[in-house]
mmCIF file of C-alpha atoms in Angstrom:
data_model
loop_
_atom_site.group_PDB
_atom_site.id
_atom_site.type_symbol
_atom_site.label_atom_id
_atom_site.label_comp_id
_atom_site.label_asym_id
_atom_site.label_seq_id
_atom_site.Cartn_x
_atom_site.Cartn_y
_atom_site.Cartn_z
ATOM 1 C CA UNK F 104 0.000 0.000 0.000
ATOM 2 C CA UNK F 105 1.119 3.223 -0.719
ATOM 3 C CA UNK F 106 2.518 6.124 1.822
ATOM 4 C CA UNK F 107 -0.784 8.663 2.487
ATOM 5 C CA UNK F 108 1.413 11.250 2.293
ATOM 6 C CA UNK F 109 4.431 12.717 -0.378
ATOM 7 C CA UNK F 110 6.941 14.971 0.886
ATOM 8 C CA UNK F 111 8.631 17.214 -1.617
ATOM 9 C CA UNK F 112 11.838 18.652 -1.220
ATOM 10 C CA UNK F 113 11.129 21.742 -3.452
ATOM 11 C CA UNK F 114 14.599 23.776 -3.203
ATOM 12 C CA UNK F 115 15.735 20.086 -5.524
ATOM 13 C CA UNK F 116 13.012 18.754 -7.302
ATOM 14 C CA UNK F 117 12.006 19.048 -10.764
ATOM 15 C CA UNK F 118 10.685 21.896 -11.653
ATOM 16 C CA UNK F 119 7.225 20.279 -13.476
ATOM 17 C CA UNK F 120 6.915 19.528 -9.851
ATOM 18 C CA UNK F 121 7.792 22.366 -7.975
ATOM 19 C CA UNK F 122 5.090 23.638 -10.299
ATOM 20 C CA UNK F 123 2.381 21.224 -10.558
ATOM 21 C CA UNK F 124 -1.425 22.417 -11.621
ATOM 22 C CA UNK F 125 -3.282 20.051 -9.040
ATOM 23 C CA UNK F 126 -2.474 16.582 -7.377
ATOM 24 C CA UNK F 127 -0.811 13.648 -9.704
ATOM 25 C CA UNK F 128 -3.506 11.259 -10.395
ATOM 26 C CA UNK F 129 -1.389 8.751 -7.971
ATOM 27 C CA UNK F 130 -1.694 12.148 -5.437
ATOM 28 C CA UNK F 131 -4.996 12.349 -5.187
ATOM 29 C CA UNK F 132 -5.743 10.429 -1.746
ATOM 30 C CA UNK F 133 -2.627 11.448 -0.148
ATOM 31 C CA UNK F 134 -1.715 14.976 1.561
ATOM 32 C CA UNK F 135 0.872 16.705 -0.302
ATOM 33 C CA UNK F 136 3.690 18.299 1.772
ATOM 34 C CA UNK F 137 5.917 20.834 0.197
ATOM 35 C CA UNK F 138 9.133 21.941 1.742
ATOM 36 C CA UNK F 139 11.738 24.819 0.815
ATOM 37 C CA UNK F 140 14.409 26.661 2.805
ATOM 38 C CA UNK F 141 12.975 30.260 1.683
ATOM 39 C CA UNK F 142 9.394 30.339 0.501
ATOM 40 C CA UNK F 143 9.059 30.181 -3.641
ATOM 41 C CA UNK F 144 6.999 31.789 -6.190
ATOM 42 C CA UNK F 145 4.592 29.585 -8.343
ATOM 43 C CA UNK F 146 4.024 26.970 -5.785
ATOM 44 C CA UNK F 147 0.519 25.799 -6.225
ATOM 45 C CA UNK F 148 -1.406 22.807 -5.177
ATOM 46 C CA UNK F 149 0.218 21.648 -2.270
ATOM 47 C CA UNK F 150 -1.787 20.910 0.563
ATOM 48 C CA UNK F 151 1.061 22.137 3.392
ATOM 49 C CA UNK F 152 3.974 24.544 2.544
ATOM 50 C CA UNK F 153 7.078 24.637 5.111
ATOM 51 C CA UNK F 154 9.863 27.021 5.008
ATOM 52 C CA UNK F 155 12.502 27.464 7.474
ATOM 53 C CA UNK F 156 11.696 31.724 6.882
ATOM 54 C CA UNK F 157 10.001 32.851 10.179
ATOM 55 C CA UNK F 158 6.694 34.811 9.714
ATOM 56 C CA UNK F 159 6.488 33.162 6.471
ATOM 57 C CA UNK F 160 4.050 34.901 3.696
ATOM 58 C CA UNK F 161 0.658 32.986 3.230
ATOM 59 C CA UNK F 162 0.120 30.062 1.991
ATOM 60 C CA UNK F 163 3.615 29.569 3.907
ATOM 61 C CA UNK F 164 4.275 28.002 7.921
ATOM 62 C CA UNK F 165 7.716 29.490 8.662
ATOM 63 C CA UNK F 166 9.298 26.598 11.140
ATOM 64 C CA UNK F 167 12.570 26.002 12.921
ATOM 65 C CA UNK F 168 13.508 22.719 11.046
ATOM 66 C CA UNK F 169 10.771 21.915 8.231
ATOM 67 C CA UNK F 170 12.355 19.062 6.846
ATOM 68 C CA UNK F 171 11.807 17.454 10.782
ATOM 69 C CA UNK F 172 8.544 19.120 10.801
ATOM 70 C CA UNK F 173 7.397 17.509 7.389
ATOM 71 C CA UNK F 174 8.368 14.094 8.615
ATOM 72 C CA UNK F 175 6.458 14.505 11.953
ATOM 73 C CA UNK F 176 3.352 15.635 9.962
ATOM 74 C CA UNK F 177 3.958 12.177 7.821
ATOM 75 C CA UNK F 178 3.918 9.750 10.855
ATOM 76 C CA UNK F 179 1.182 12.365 12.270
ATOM 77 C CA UNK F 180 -0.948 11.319 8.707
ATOM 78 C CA UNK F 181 0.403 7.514 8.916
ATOM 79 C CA UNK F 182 -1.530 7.313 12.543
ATOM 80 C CA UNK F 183 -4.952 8.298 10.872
ATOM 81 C CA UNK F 184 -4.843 8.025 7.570
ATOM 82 C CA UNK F 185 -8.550 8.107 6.368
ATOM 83 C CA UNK F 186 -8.999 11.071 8.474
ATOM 84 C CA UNK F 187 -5.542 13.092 7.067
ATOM 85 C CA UNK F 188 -6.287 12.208 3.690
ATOM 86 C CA UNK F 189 -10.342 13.188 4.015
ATOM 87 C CA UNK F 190 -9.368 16.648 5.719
ATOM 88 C CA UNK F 191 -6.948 17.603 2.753
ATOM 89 C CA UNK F 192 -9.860 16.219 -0.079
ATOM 90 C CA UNK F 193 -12.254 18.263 1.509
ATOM 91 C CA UNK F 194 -10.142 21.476 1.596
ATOM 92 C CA UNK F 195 -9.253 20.835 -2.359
ATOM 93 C CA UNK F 196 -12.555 20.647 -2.912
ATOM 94 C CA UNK F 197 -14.174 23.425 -0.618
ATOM 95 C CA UNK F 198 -11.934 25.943 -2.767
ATOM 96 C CA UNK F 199 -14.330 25.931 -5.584
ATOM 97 C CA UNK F 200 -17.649 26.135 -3.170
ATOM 98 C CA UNK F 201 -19.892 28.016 -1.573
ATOM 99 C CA UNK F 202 -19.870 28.291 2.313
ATOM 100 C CA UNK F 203 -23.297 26.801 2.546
ATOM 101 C CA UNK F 204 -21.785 23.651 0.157
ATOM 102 C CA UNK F 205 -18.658 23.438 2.129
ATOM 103 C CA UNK F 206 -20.547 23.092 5.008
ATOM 104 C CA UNK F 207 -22.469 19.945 3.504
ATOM 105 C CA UNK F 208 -18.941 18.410 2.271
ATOM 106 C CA UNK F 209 -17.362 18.561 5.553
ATOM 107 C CA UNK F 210 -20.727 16.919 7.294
ATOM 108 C CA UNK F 211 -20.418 14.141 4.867
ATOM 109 C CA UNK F 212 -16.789 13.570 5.259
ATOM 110 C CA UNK F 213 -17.106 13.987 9.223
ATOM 111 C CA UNK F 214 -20.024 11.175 9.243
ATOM 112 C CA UNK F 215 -18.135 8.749 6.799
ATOM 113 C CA UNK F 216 -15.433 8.888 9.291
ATOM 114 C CA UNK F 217 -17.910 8.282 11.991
ATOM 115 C CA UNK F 218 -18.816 4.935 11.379
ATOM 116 C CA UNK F 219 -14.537 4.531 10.498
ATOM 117 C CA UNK F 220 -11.899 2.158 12.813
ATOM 118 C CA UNK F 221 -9.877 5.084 13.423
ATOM 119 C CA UNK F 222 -12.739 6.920 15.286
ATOM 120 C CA UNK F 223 -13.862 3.916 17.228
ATOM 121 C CA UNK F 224 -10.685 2.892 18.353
ATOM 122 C CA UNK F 225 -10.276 6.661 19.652
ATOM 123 C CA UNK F 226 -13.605 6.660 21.909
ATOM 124 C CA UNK F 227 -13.039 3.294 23.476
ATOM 125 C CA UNK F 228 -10.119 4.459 24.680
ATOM 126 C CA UNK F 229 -11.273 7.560 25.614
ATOM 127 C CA UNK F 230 -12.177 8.205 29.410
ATOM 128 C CA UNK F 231 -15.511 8.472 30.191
ATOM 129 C CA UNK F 232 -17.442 11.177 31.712
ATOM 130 C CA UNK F 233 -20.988 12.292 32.891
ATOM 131 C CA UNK F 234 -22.837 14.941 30.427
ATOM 132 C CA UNK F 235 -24.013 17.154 32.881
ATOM 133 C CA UNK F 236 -26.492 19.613 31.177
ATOM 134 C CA UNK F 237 -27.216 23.556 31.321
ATOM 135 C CA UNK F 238 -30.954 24.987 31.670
ATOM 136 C CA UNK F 239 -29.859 27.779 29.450
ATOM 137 C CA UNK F 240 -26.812 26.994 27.644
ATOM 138 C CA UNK F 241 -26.751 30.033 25.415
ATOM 139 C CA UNK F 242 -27.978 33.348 27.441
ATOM 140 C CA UNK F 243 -29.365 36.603 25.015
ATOM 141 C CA UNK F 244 -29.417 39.925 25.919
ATOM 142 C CA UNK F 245 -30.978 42.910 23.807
ATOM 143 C CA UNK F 246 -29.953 46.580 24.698
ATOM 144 C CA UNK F 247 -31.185 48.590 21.467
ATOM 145 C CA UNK F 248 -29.383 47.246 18.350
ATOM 146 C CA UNK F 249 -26.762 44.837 20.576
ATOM 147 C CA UNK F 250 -27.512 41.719 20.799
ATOM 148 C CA UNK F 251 -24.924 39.764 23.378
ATOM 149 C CA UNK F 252 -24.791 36.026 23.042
ATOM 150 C CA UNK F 253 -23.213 34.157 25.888
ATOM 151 C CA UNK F 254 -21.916 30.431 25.918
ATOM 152 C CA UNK F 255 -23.401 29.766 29.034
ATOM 153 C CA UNK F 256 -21.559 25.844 30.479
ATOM 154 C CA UNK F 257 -18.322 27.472 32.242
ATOM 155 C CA UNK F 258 -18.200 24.185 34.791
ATOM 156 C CA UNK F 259 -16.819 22.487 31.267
ATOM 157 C CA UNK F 260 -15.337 25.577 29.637
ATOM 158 C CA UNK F 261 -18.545 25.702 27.787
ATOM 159 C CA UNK F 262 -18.030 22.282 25.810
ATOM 160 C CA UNK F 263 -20.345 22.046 22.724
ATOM 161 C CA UNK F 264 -22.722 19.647 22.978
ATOM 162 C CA UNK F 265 -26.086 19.057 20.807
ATOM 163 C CA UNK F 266 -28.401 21.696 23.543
ATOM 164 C CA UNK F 267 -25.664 24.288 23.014
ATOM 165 C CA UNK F 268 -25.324 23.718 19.286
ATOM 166 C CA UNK F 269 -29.426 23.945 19.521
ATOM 167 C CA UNK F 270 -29.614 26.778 21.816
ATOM 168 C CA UNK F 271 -26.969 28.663 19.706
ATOM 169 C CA UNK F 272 -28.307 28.313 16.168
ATOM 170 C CA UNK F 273 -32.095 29.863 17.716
ATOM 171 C CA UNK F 274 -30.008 32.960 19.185
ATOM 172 C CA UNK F 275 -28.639 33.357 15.840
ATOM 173 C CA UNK F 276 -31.751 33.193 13.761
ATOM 174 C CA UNK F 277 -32.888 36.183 16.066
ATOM 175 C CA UNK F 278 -30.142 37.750 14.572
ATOM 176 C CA UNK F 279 -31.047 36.507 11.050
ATOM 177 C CA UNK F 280 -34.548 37.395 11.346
ATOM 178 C CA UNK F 281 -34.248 41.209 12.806
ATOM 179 C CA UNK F 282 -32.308 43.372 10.528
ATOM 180 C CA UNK F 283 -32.584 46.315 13.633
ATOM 181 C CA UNK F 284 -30.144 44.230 15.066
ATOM 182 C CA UNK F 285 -26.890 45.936 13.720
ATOM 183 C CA UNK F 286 -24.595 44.307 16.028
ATOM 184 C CA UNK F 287 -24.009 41.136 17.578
ATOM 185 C CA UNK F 288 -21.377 40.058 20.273
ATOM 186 C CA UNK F 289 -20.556 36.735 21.169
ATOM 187 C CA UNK F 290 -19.006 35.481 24.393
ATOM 188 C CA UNK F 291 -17.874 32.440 26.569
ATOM 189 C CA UNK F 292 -18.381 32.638 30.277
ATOM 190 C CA UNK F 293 -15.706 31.132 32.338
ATOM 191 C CA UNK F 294 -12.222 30.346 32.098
ATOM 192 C CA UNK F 295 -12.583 29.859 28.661
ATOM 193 C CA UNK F 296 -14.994 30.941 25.084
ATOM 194 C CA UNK F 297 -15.053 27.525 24.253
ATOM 195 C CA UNK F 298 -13.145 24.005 24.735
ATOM 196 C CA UNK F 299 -14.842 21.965 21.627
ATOM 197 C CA UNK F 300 -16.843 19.529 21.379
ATOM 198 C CA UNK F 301 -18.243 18.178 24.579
ATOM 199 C CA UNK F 302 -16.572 14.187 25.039
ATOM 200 C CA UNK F 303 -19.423 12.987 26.953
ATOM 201 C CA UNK F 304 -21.824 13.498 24.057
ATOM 202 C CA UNK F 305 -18.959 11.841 21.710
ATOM 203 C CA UNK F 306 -20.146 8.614 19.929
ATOM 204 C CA UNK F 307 -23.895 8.805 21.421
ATOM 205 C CA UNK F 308 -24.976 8.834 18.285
ATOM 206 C CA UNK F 309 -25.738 5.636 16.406
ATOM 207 C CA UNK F 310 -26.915 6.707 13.043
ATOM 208 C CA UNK F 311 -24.233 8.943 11.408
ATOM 209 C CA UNK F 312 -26.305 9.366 8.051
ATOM 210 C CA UNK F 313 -29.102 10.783 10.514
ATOM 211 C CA UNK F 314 -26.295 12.800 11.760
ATOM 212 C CA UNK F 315 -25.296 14.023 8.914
ATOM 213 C CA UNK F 316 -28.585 15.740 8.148
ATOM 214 C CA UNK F 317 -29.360 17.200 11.745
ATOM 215 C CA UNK F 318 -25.644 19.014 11.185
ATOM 216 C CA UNK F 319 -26.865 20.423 8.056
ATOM 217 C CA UNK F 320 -30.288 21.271 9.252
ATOM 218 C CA UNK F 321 -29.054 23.208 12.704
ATOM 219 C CA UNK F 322 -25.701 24.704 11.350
ATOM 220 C CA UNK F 323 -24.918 27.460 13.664
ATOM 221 C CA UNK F 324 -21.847 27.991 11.227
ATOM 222 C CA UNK F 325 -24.340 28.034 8.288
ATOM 223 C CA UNK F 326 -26.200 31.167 10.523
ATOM 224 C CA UNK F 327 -22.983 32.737 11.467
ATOM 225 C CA UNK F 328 -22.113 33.019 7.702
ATOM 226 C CA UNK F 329 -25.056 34.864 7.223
ATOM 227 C CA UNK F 330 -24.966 37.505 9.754
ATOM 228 C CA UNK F 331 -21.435 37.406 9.735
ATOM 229 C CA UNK F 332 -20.813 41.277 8.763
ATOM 230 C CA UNK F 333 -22.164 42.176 12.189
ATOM 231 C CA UNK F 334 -21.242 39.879 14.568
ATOM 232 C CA UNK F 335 -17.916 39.822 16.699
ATOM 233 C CA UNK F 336 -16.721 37.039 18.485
ATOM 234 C CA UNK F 337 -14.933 37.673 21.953
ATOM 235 C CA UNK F 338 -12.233 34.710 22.366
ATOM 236 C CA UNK F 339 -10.338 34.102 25.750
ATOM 237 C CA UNK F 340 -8.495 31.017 27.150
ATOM 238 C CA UNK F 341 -8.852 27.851 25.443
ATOM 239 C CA UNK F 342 -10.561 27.756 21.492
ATOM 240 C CA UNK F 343 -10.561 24.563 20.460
ATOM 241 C CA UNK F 344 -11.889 22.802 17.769
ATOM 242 C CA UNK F 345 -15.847 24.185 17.558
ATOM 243 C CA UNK F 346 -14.344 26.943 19.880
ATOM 244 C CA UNK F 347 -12.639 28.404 16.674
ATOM 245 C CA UNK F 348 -14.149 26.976 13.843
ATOM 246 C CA UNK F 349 -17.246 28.733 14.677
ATOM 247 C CA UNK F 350 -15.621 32.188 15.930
ATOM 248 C CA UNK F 351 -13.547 32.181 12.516
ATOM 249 C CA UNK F 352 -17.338 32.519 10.482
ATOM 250 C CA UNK F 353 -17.434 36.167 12.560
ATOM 251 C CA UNK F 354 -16.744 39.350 10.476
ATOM 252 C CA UNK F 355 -14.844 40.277 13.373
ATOM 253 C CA UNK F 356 -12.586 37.750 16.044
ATOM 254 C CA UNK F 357 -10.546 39.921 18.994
ATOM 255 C CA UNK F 358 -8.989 37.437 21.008
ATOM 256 C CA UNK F 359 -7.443 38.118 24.716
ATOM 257 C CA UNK F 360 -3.868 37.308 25.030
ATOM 258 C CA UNK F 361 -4.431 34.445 26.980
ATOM 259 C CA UNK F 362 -6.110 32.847 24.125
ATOM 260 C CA UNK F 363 -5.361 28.961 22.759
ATOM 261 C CA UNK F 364 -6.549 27.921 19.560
ATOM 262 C CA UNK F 365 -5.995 24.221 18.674
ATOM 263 C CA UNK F 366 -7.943 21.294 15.585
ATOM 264 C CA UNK F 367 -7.471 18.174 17.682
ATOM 265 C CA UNK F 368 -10.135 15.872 15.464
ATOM 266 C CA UNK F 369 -7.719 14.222 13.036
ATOM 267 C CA UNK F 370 -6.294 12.605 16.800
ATOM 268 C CA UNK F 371 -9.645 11.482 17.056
ATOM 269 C CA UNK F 372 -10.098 9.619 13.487
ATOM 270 C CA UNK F 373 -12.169 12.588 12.296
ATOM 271 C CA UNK F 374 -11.792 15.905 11.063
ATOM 272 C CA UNK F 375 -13.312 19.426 12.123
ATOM 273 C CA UNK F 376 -16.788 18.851 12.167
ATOM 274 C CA UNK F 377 -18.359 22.944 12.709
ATOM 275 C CA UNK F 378 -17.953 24.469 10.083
ATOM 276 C CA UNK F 379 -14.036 24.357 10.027
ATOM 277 C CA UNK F 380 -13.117 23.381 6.866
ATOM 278 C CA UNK F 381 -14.922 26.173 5.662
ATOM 279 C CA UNK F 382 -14.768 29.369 7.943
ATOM 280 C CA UNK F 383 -10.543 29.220 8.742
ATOM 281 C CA UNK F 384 -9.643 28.527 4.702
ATOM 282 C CA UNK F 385 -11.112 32.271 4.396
ATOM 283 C CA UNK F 386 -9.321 33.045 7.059
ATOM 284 C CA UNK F 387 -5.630 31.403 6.784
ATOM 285 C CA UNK F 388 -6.041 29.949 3.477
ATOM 286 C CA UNK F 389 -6.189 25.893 3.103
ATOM 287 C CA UNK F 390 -2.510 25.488 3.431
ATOM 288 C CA UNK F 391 -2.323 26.863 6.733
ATOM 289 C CA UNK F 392 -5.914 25.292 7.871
ATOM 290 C CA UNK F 393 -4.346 21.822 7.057
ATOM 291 C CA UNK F 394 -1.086 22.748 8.699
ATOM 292 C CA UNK F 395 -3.574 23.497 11.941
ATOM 293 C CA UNK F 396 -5.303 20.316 12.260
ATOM 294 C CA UNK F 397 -3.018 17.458 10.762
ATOM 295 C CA UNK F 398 -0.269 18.729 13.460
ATOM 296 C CA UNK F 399 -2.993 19.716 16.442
ATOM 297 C CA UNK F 400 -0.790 21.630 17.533
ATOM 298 C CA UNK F 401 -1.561 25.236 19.561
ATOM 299 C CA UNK F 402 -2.000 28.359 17.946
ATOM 300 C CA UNK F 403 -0.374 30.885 19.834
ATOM 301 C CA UNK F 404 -2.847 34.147 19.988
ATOM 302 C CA UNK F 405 0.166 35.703 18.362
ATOM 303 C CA UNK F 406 0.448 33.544 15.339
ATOM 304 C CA UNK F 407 -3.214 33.577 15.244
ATOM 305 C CA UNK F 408 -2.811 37.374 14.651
ATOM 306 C CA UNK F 409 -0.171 37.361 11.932
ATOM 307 C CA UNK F 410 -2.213 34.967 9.877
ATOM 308 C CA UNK F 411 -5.615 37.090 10.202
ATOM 309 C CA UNK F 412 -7.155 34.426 12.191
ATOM 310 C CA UNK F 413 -7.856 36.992 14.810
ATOM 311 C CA UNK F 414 -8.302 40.736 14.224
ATOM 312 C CA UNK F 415 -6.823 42.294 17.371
ATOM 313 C CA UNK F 416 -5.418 41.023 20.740
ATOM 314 C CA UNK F 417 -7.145 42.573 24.065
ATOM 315 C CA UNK F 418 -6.639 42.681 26.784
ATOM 316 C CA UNK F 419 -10.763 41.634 28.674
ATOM 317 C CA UNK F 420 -12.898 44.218 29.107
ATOM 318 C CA UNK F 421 -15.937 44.007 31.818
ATOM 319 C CA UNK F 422 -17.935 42.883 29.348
ATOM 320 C CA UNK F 423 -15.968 40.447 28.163
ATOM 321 C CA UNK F 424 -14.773 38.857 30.916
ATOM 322 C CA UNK F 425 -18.711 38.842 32.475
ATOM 323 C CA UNK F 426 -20.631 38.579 29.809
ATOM 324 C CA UNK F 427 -23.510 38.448 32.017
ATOM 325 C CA UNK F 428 -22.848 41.929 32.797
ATOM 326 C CA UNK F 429 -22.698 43.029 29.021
ATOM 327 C CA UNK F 430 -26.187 42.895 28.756
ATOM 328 C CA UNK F 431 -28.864 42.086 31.005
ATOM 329 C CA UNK F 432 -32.051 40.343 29.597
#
């Protein structure tokens, strides 16, 4: 069987290669990594770029050593192959779609590798925990033409799970619905905005087609697309996977310096499953996105900033740091 991944030294190869108009035929189910001491020109089609330049130029991840790097990213892919190779497929693809289509790609891809080996293997290792519920997950508050929305679970660092995703995607038809509504904020209480998906929901569900259409159906990415222009999203402490795929849909993201951001579902046999694949391409471009969650590794809130994943770094305000102060409803 073949290697899921191809590493391409481009500072030596030929330069058809170094050039190439879209995967190889033989290249189209494995991730493409492409490597050069100083970023080049003309590169196109690769599906990670690594230089040794720091503060690289996009599509570019400036590293220490990216020949090392690039060979830690291949064992990373040989772990969980299905999922590596799906996540870099979908992000080909997504270039040529709509946001509303990405979003129906990356459900797809996330429930095929649902029902994978990789995936179950993951969860019955994976400790088990309680789900222990919120009355009101997602808190509103409406002063004038604000609307705050609050991420309302801080005992889990307000963990995503289906009543959140539910709560979240009715708060954001409000903002749909009501074009007086010219601004709207969105907040995590707690320690953190939002630590992904919530484990002790993880696996629950039995039917992953069925899951694949109640994703579509109550996308609070596919809502956050469409009110993006007024919406800002207030990040702080730990944004992991839903915790930034979601923010990155806001026309605006200021982050506080003690923000994380981290993709950790290609460890789990699956890939982001909220919107990701879509919202942080626009963002970072796909290079970068695939860079983010093949590695899992953190995002420091100053990367974050050179790449335009963020918009600003600030320190809390009030506000932020209580939402439930921002607004009372």
């Amino acid at each position: 069987m073949e290697s899921p991944f191809v590493i391409v030294d481009l500072d030596h190869a030929p330069e058809d290669r170094a050039r190439a108009h879209g995967p190889e035929p033989r290249d189209q189910d494995r991730a493409l990594i492409g490597v050069a001491v100083e970023p080049r020109e003309a590169v196109q089609d690769f599906d990670i770029l690594l230089t040794g330049v720091p503060d690289a130029p996009r599509p570019w991840v400036g590293c220490a050593d990216p020949h090392a790097t690039a060979r830690q990213l291949g064992r990373l892919v040989e772990r969980r192959p299905a999922a590596s190779v799906a996540l870099v497929q979908v992000l080909r693809m997504g270039g040529g779609l709509s946001i509303p289509d990405r979003l129906v790609l990356e459900s797809l891809a996330y429930s095929t590798l649902q029902g994978g080996a990789d995936f179950r293997s993951w969860l019955a290792a994976a400790p088990r925990s309680t789900h222990r519920p919120a009355e009101t997950p997602v808190r509103l508050g409406r002063d004038g033409p604000r609307l705050a929305i609050t991420l309302d679970r801080p005992w889990v660092r307000n963990a995503f799970d289906a009543a959140t995703r539910d709560a979240l995607c009715e708060a954001l038809q409000v903002a749909v619905a009501d074009p007086s509504i010219g601004r709207v904020d969105l907040y995590g209480n707690g320690p953190a905005f939002c630590s992904g998906g919530d484990l002790a929901e993880f696996g629950t569900s039995r039917d992953p087609a069925q899951a694949h259409l109640v994703r579509v159906h109550r996308s609070p990415g596919a809502l956050l697309h469409r009110c993006a222009p007024r919406v800002t999203a207030h990040l702080h402490g730990a944004c992991v996977g839903a915790g930034i795929e979601l923010a990155a849909f806001a026309g605006r993201v200021v982050a506080a310096p003690d923000t994380v951001i981290r993709l950790p579902e290609i460890g789990m046999g699956l890939i982001p499953g909220a919107g990701g694949t879509a919202s942080i391409p626009v963002r970072v471009g796909r290079e970068r996105t695939a860079y983010l969650a093949l590695s899992g590794l953190e995002l420091s809130v100053e990367e974050a900033l050179r790449w335009g994943l963020v918009d600003e770094i600030s320190n809390l305000d009030d506000a932020t740091a209580h939402p439930q102060r921002a607004v009372q409803s």
